[in-house]
Coordinates of C-alpha atoms in Angstrom, one line a residue:
X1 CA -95.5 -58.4 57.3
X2 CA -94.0 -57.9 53.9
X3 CA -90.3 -57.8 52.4
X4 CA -89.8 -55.2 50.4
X5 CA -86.7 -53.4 51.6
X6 CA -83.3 -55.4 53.1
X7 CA -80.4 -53.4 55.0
X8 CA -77.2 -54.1 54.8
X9 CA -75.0 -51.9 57.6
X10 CA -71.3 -51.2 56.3
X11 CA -68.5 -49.8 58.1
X12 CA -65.9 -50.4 55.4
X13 CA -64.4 -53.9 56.5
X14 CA -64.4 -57.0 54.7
X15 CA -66.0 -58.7 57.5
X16 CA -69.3 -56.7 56.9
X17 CA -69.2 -56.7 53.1
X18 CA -69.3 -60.5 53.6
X19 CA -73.0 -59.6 54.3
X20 CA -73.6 -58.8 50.7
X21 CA -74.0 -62.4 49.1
X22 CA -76.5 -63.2 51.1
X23 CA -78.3 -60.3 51.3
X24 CA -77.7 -59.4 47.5
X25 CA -79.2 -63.2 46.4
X26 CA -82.1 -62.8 49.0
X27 CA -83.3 -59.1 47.2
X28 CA -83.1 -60.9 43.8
X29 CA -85.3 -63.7 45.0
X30 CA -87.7 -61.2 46.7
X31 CA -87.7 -58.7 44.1
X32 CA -86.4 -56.3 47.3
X33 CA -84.6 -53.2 47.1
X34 CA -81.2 -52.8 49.3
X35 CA -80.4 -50.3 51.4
X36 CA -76.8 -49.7 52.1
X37 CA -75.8 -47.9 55.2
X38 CA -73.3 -46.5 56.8
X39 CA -72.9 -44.5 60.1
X40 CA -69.6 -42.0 59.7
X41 CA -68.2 -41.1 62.7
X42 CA -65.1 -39.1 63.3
X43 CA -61.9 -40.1 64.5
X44 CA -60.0 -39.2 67.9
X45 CA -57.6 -37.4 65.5
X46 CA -60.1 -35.4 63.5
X47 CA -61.2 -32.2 64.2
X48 CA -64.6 -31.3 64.3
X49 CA -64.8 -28.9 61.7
X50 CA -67.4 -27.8 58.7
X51 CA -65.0 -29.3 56.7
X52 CA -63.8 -32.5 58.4
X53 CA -67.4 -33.4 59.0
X54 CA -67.9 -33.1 54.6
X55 CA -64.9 -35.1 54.3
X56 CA -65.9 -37.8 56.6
X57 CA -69.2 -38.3 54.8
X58 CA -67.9 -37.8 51.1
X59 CA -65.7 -40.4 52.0
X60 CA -68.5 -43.3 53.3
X61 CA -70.9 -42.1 50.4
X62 CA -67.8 -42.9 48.0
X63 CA -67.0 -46.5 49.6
X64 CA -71.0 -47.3 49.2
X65 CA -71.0 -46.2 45.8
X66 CA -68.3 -48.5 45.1
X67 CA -70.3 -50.9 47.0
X68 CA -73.5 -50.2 44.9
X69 CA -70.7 -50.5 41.9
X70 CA -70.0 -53.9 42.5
X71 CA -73.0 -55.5 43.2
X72 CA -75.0 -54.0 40.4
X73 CA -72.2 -54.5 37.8
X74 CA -72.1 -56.6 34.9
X75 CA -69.8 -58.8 36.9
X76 CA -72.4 -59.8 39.6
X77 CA -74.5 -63.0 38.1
X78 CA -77.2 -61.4 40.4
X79 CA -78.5 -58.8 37.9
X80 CA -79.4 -56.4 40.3
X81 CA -80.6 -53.4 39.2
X82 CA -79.3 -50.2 40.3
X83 CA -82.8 -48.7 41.0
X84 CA -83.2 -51.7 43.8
X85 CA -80.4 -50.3 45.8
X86 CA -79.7 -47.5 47.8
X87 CA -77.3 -46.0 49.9
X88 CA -77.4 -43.7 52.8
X89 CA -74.7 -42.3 55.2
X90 CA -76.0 -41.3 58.7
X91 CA -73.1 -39.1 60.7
X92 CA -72.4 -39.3 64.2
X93 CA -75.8 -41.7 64.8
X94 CA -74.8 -44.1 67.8
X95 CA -75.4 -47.8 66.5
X96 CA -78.4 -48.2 68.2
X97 CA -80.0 -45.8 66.3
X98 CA -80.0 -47.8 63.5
X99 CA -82.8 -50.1 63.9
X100 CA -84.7 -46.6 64.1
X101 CA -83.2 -45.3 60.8
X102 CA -84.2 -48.6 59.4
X103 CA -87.7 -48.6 60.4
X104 CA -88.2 -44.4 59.2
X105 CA -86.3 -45.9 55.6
X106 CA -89.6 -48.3 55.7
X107 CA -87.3 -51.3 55.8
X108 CA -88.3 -55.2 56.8
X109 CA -85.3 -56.8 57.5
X110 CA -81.5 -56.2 58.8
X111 CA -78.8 -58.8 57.2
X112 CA -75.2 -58.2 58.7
X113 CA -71.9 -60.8 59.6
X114 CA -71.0 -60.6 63.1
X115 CA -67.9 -62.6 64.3
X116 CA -69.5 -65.0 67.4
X117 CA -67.3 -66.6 69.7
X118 CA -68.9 -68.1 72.7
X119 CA -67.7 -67.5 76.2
X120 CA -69.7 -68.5 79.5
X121 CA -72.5 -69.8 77.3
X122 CA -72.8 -66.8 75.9
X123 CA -72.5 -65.5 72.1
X124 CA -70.2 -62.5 71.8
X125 CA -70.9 -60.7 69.2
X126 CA -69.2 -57.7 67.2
X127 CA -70.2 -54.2 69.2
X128 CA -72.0 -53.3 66.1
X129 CA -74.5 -56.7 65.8
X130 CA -75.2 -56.3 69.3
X131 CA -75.9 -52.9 69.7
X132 CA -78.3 -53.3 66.5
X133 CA -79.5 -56.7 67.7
X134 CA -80.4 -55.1 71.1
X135 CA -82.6 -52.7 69.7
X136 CA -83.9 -54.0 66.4
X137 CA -87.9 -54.2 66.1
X138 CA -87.0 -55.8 62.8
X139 CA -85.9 -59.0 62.1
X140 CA -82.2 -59.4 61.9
X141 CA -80.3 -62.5 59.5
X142 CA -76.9 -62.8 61.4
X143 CA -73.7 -64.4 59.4
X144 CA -71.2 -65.4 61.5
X145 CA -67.6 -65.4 60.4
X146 CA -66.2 -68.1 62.1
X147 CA -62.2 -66.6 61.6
X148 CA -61.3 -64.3 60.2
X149 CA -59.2 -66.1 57.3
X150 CA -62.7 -66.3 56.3
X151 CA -63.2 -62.9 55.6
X152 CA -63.0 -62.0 51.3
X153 CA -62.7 -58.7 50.0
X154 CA -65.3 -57.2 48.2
X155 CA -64.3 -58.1 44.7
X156 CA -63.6 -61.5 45.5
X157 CA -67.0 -62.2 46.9
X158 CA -68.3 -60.2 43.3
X159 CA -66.3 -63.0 41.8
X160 CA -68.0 -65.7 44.1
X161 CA -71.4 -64.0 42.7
X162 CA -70.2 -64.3 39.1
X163 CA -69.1 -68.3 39.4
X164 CA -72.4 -69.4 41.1
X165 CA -70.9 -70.3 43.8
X166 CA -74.0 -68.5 46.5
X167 CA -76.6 -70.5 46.2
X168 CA -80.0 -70.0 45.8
X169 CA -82.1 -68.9 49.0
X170 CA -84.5 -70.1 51.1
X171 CA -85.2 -74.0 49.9
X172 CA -85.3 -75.1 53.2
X173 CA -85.6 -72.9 56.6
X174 CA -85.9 -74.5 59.7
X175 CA -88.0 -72.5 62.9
X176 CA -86.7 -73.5 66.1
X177 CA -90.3 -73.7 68.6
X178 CA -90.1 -74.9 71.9
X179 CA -94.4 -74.5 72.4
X180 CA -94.1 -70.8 73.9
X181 CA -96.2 -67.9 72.4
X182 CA -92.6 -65.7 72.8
X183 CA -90.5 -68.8 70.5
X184 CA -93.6 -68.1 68.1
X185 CA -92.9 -64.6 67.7
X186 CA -90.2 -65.9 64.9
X187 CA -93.2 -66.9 62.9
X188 CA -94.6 -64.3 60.7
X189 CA -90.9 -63.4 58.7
X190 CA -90.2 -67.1 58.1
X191 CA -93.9 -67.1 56.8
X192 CA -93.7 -64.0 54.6
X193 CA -89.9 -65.3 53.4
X194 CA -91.5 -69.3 52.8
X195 CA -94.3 -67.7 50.5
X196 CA -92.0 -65.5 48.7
X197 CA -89.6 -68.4 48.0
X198 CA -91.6 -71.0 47.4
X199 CA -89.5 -72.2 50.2
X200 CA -90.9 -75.3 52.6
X201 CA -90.8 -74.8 56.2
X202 CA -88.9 -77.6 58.8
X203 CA -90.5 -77.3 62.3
X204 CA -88.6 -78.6 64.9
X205 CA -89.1 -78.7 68.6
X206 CA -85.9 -80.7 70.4
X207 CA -87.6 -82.3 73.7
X208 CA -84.9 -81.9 76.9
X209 CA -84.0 -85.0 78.1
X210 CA -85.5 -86.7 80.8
X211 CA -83.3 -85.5 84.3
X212 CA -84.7 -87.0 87.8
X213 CA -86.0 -85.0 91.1
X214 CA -83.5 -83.9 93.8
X215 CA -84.1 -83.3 97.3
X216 CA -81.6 -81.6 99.3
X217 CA -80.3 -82.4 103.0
X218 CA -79.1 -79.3 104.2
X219 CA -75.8 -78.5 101.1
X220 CA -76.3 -82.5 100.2
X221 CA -78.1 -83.5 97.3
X222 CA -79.5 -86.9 96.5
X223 CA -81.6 -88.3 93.2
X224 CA -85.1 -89.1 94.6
X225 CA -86.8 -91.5 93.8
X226 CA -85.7 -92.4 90.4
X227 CA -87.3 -95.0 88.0
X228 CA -86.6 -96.0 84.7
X229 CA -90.0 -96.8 83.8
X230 CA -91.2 -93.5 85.3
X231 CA -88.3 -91.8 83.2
X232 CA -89.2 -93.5 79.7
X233 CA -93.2 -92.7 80.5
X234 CA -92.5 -89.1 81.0
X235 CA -89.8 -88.7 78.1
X236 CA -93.2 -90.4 76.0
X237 CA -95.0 -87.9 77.3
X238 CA -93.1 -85.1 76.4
X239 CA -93.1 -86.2 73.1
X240 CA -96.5 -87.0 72.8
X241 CA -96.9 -83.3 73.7
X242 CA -94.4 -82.0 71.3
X243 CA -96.2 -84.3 68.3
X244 CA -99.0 -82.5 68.9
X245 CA -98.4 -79.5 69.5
X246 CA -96.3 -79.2 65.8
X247 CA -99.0 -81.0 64.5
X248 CA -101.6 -78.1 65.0
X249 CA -98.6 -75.7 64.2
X250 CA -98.0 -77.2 61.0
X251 CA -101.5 -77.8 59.7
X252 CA -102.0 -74.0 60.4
X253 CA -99.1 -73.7 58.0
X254 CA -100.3 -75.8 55.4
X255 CA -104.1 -74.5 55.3
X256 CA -101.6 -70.9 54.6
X257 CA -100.6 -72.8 51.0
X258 CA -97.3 -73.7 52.7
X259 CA -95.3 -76.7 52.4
X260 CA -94.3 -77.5 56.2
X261 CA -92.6 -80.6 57.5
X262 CA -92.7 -81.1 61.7
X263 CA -90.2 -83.1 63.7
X264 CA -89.7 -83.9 66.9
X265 CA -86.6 -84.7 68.9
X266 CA -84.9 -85.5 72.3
X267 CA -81.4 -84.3 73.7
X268 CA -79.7 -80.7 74.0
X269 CA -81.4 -78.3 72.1
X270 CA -78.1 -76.3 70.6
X271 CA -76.7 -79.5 69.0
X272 CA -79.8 -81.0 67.9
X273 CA -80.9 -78.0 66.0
X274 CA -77.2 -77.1 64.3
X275 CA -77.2 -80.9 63.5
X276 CA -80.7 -81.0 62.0
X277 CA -80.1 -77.5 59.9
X278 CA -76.3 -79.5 58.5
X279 CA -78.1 -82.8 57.7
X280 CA -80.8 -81.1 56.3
X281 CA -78.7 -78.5 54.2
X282 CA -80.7 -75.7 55.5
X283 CA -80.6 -72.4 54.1
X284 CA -81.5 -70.7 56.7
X285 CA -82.4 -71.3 60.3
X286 CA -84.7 -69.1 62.0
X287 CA -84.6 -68.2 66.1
X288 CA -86.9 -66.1 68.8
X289 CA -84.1 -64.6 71.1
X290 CA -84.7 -62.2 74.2
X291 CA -81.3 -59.8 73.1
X292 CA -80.5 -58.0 76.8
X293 CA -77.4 -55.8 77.0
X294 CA -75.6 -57.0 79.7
X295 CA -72.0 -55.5 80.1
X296 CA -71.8 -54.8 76.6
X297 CA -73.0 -58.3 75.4
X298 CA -75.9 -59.4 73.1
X299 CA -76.8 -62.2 76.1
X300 CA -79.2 -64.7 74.1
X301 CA -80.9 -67.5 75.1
X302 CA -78.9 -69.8 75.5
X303 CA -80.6 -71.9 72.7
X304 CA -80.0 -68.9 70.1
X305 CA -76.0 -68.8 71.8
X306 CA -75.3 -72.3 71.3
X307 CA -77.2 -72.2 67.8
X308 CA -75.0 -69.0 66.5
X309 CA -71.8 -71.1 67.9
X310 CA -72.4 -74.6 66.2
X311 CA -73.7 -73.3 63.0
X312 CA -72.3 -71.4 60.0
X313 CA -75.5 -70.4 58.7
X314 CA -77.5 -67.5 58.1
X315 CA -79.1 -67.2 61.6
X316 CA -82.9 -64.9 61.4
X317 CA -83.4 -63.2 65.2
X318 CA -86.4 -61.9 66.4
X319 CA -86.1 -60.1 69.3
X320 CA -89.2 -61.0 71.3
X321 CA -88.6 -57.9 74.1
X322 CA -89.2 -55.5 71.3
X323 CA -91.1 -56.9 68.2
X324 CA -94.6 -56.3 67.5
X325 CA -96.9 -59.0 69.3
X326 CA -99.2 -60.8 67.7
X327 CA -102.6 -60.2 67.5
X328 CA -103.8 -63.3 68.8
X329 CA -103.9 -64.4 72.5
X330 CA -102.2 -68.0 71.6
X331 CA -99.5 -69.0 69.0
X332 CA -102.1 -72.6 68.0
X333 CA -104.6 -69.6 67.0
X334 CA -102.2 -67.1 65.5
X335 CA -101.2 -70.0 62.9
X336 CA -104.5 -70.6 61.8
X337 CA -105.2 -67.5 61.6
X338 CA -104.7 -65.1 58.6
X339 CA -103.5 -62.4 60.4
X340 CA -100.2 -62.5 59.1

């Protein structure tokens, strides 16, 4: 895949304009073009009229102009040209359409904030990052907004631009794999975003820690047969596995021209990998998730949930119900392959 075209979906609140940093340092880095879009709907209160539909788009085509204003102004230490971005106002589309939209506008990528809370080990995202998440054949780089004190307005985050104060992306993105040819589906962007950034690549694969059998006696449960030797031998094991399995991963990588580091380690994957991305000062972290709609949540996996809780960084999802497979029969030979 290639990354020629980012989107950035508006609906005239701070919380998604705090998309535009990130998404606005990433198309200067890439030499990308933006596409701003927004879906105008009418209100209860409206009436569907010639005329109150012409209002309602004037209106969003004016806010993303400003929009377009601000980040291609003097102001904005980006430099952005105007040429690289566009705008677009979609009426009456349900969210989910999006993703569609985005793929007929020959777009790569989706960056938006969404404001995560966990609940019932689940991430709960903003109607509009779920919807889009749930149907997105494209990649999708999720900011969470941890409160919403967080939340700038637009010409404060200009301002942010102007000082330096975003920094420069994609130095170091770390790809959760956990040896599964669907976790490997998150591959090819952080490839395609690695070579265009000169970036270097952190594999990580966090082993589960070791848990003994249980048998059951009718509603009683007992540990069977526990051993501490045979615990330590199989936690070894798994990690022996791991080793090698990132081993071949990452030599695939580096036969690409890459610059790839592998790492293995033991304990709860969530933590382990927000932990890893904080020590590491990660730019980005990059995530395979399953996205399912289930009573109006984005349910993840609950690797990808715990993730988007513990860490405040730009999060990359592939959704691996709907993204195209790759060509290969096993992730070992899609990575030394070319085909991406």
């Amino acid at each position: 895949m290639e990354l020629h075209t980012i989107v950035v979906p508006l609906d005239g609140s701070a919380l998604a304009e705090m998309a535009l940093p990130f998404a606005t340092n990433l198309a200067k880095n890439l030499d990308a073009e933006i596409l701003l879009l927004r879906s105008a709907k009418p209100d209860a209160l409206h009436q569907h009229t010639a005329e109150s539909e012409l209002e309602i788009i004037n209106t969003a085509e004016a806010y993303l102009g400003q929009v377009r204003e601000a980040i291609t102004g003097p102001v904005a230490v980006t430099s952005i040209e105007p040429a690289k971005v566009r705008t677009l106002v979609i009426y009456k589309e349900p969210m989910h359409e999006l993703p569609e939209i985005a793929v007929f506008e020959k777009a790569d990528l989706i960056v938006m904030t969404t404001h995560g809370r966990t609940g019932l080990s689940r991430v709960v995202l903003g109607s509009a990052a779920s919807t889009i998440l749930q149907h997105s054949t494209l990649p999708v780089v999720l900011i969470r907004a941890a409160a919403l004190n967080e939340v700038q307005p637009l010409q404060e985050i200009v301002t942010d631009l102007a000082n330096g104060e975003i920094p420069e992306g994609g130095e170091r993105m770390v790809v959760t794999l956990d040896g599964s040819t669907e976790a490997e589906l998150a591959l090819p962007p952080a490839i395609e975003l690695a070579h265009r950034l000169n970036a270097t690549i952190y594999l990580l694969r966090v082993v589960p820690p070791y848990m003994p059998l249980y048998v059951y006696y009718g509603d009683v449960g007992a540990p069977y047969q526990y051993d501490e030797k045979v615990a330590v031998q199989e936690a070894a094991n798994r990690r022996e596995i791991a080793n090698k399995y990132l081993d071949t991963m990452r030599d695939g990588l580096i036969e690409q021209g890459l610059k790839c580091v592998k790492l293995v380690r033991e304990g709860l994957p969530g933590p382990v990998i927000a932990g890893y991305a904080q020590v590491l000062q990660a730019s980005m972290l990059v995530v395979a998730t399953h996205a399912r709609n289930t009573a109006g949540r984005v349910l993840l996996g609950s690797v990808a949930d715990e993730v988007m809780h513990l860490s405040n960084l730009p999060v990359l999802m592939v959704n691996t119900r709907l993204c195209p497979k790759l060509p290969v029969q096993t992730g070992l030979a899609a990575v030394a392959s070319k085909s991406f």
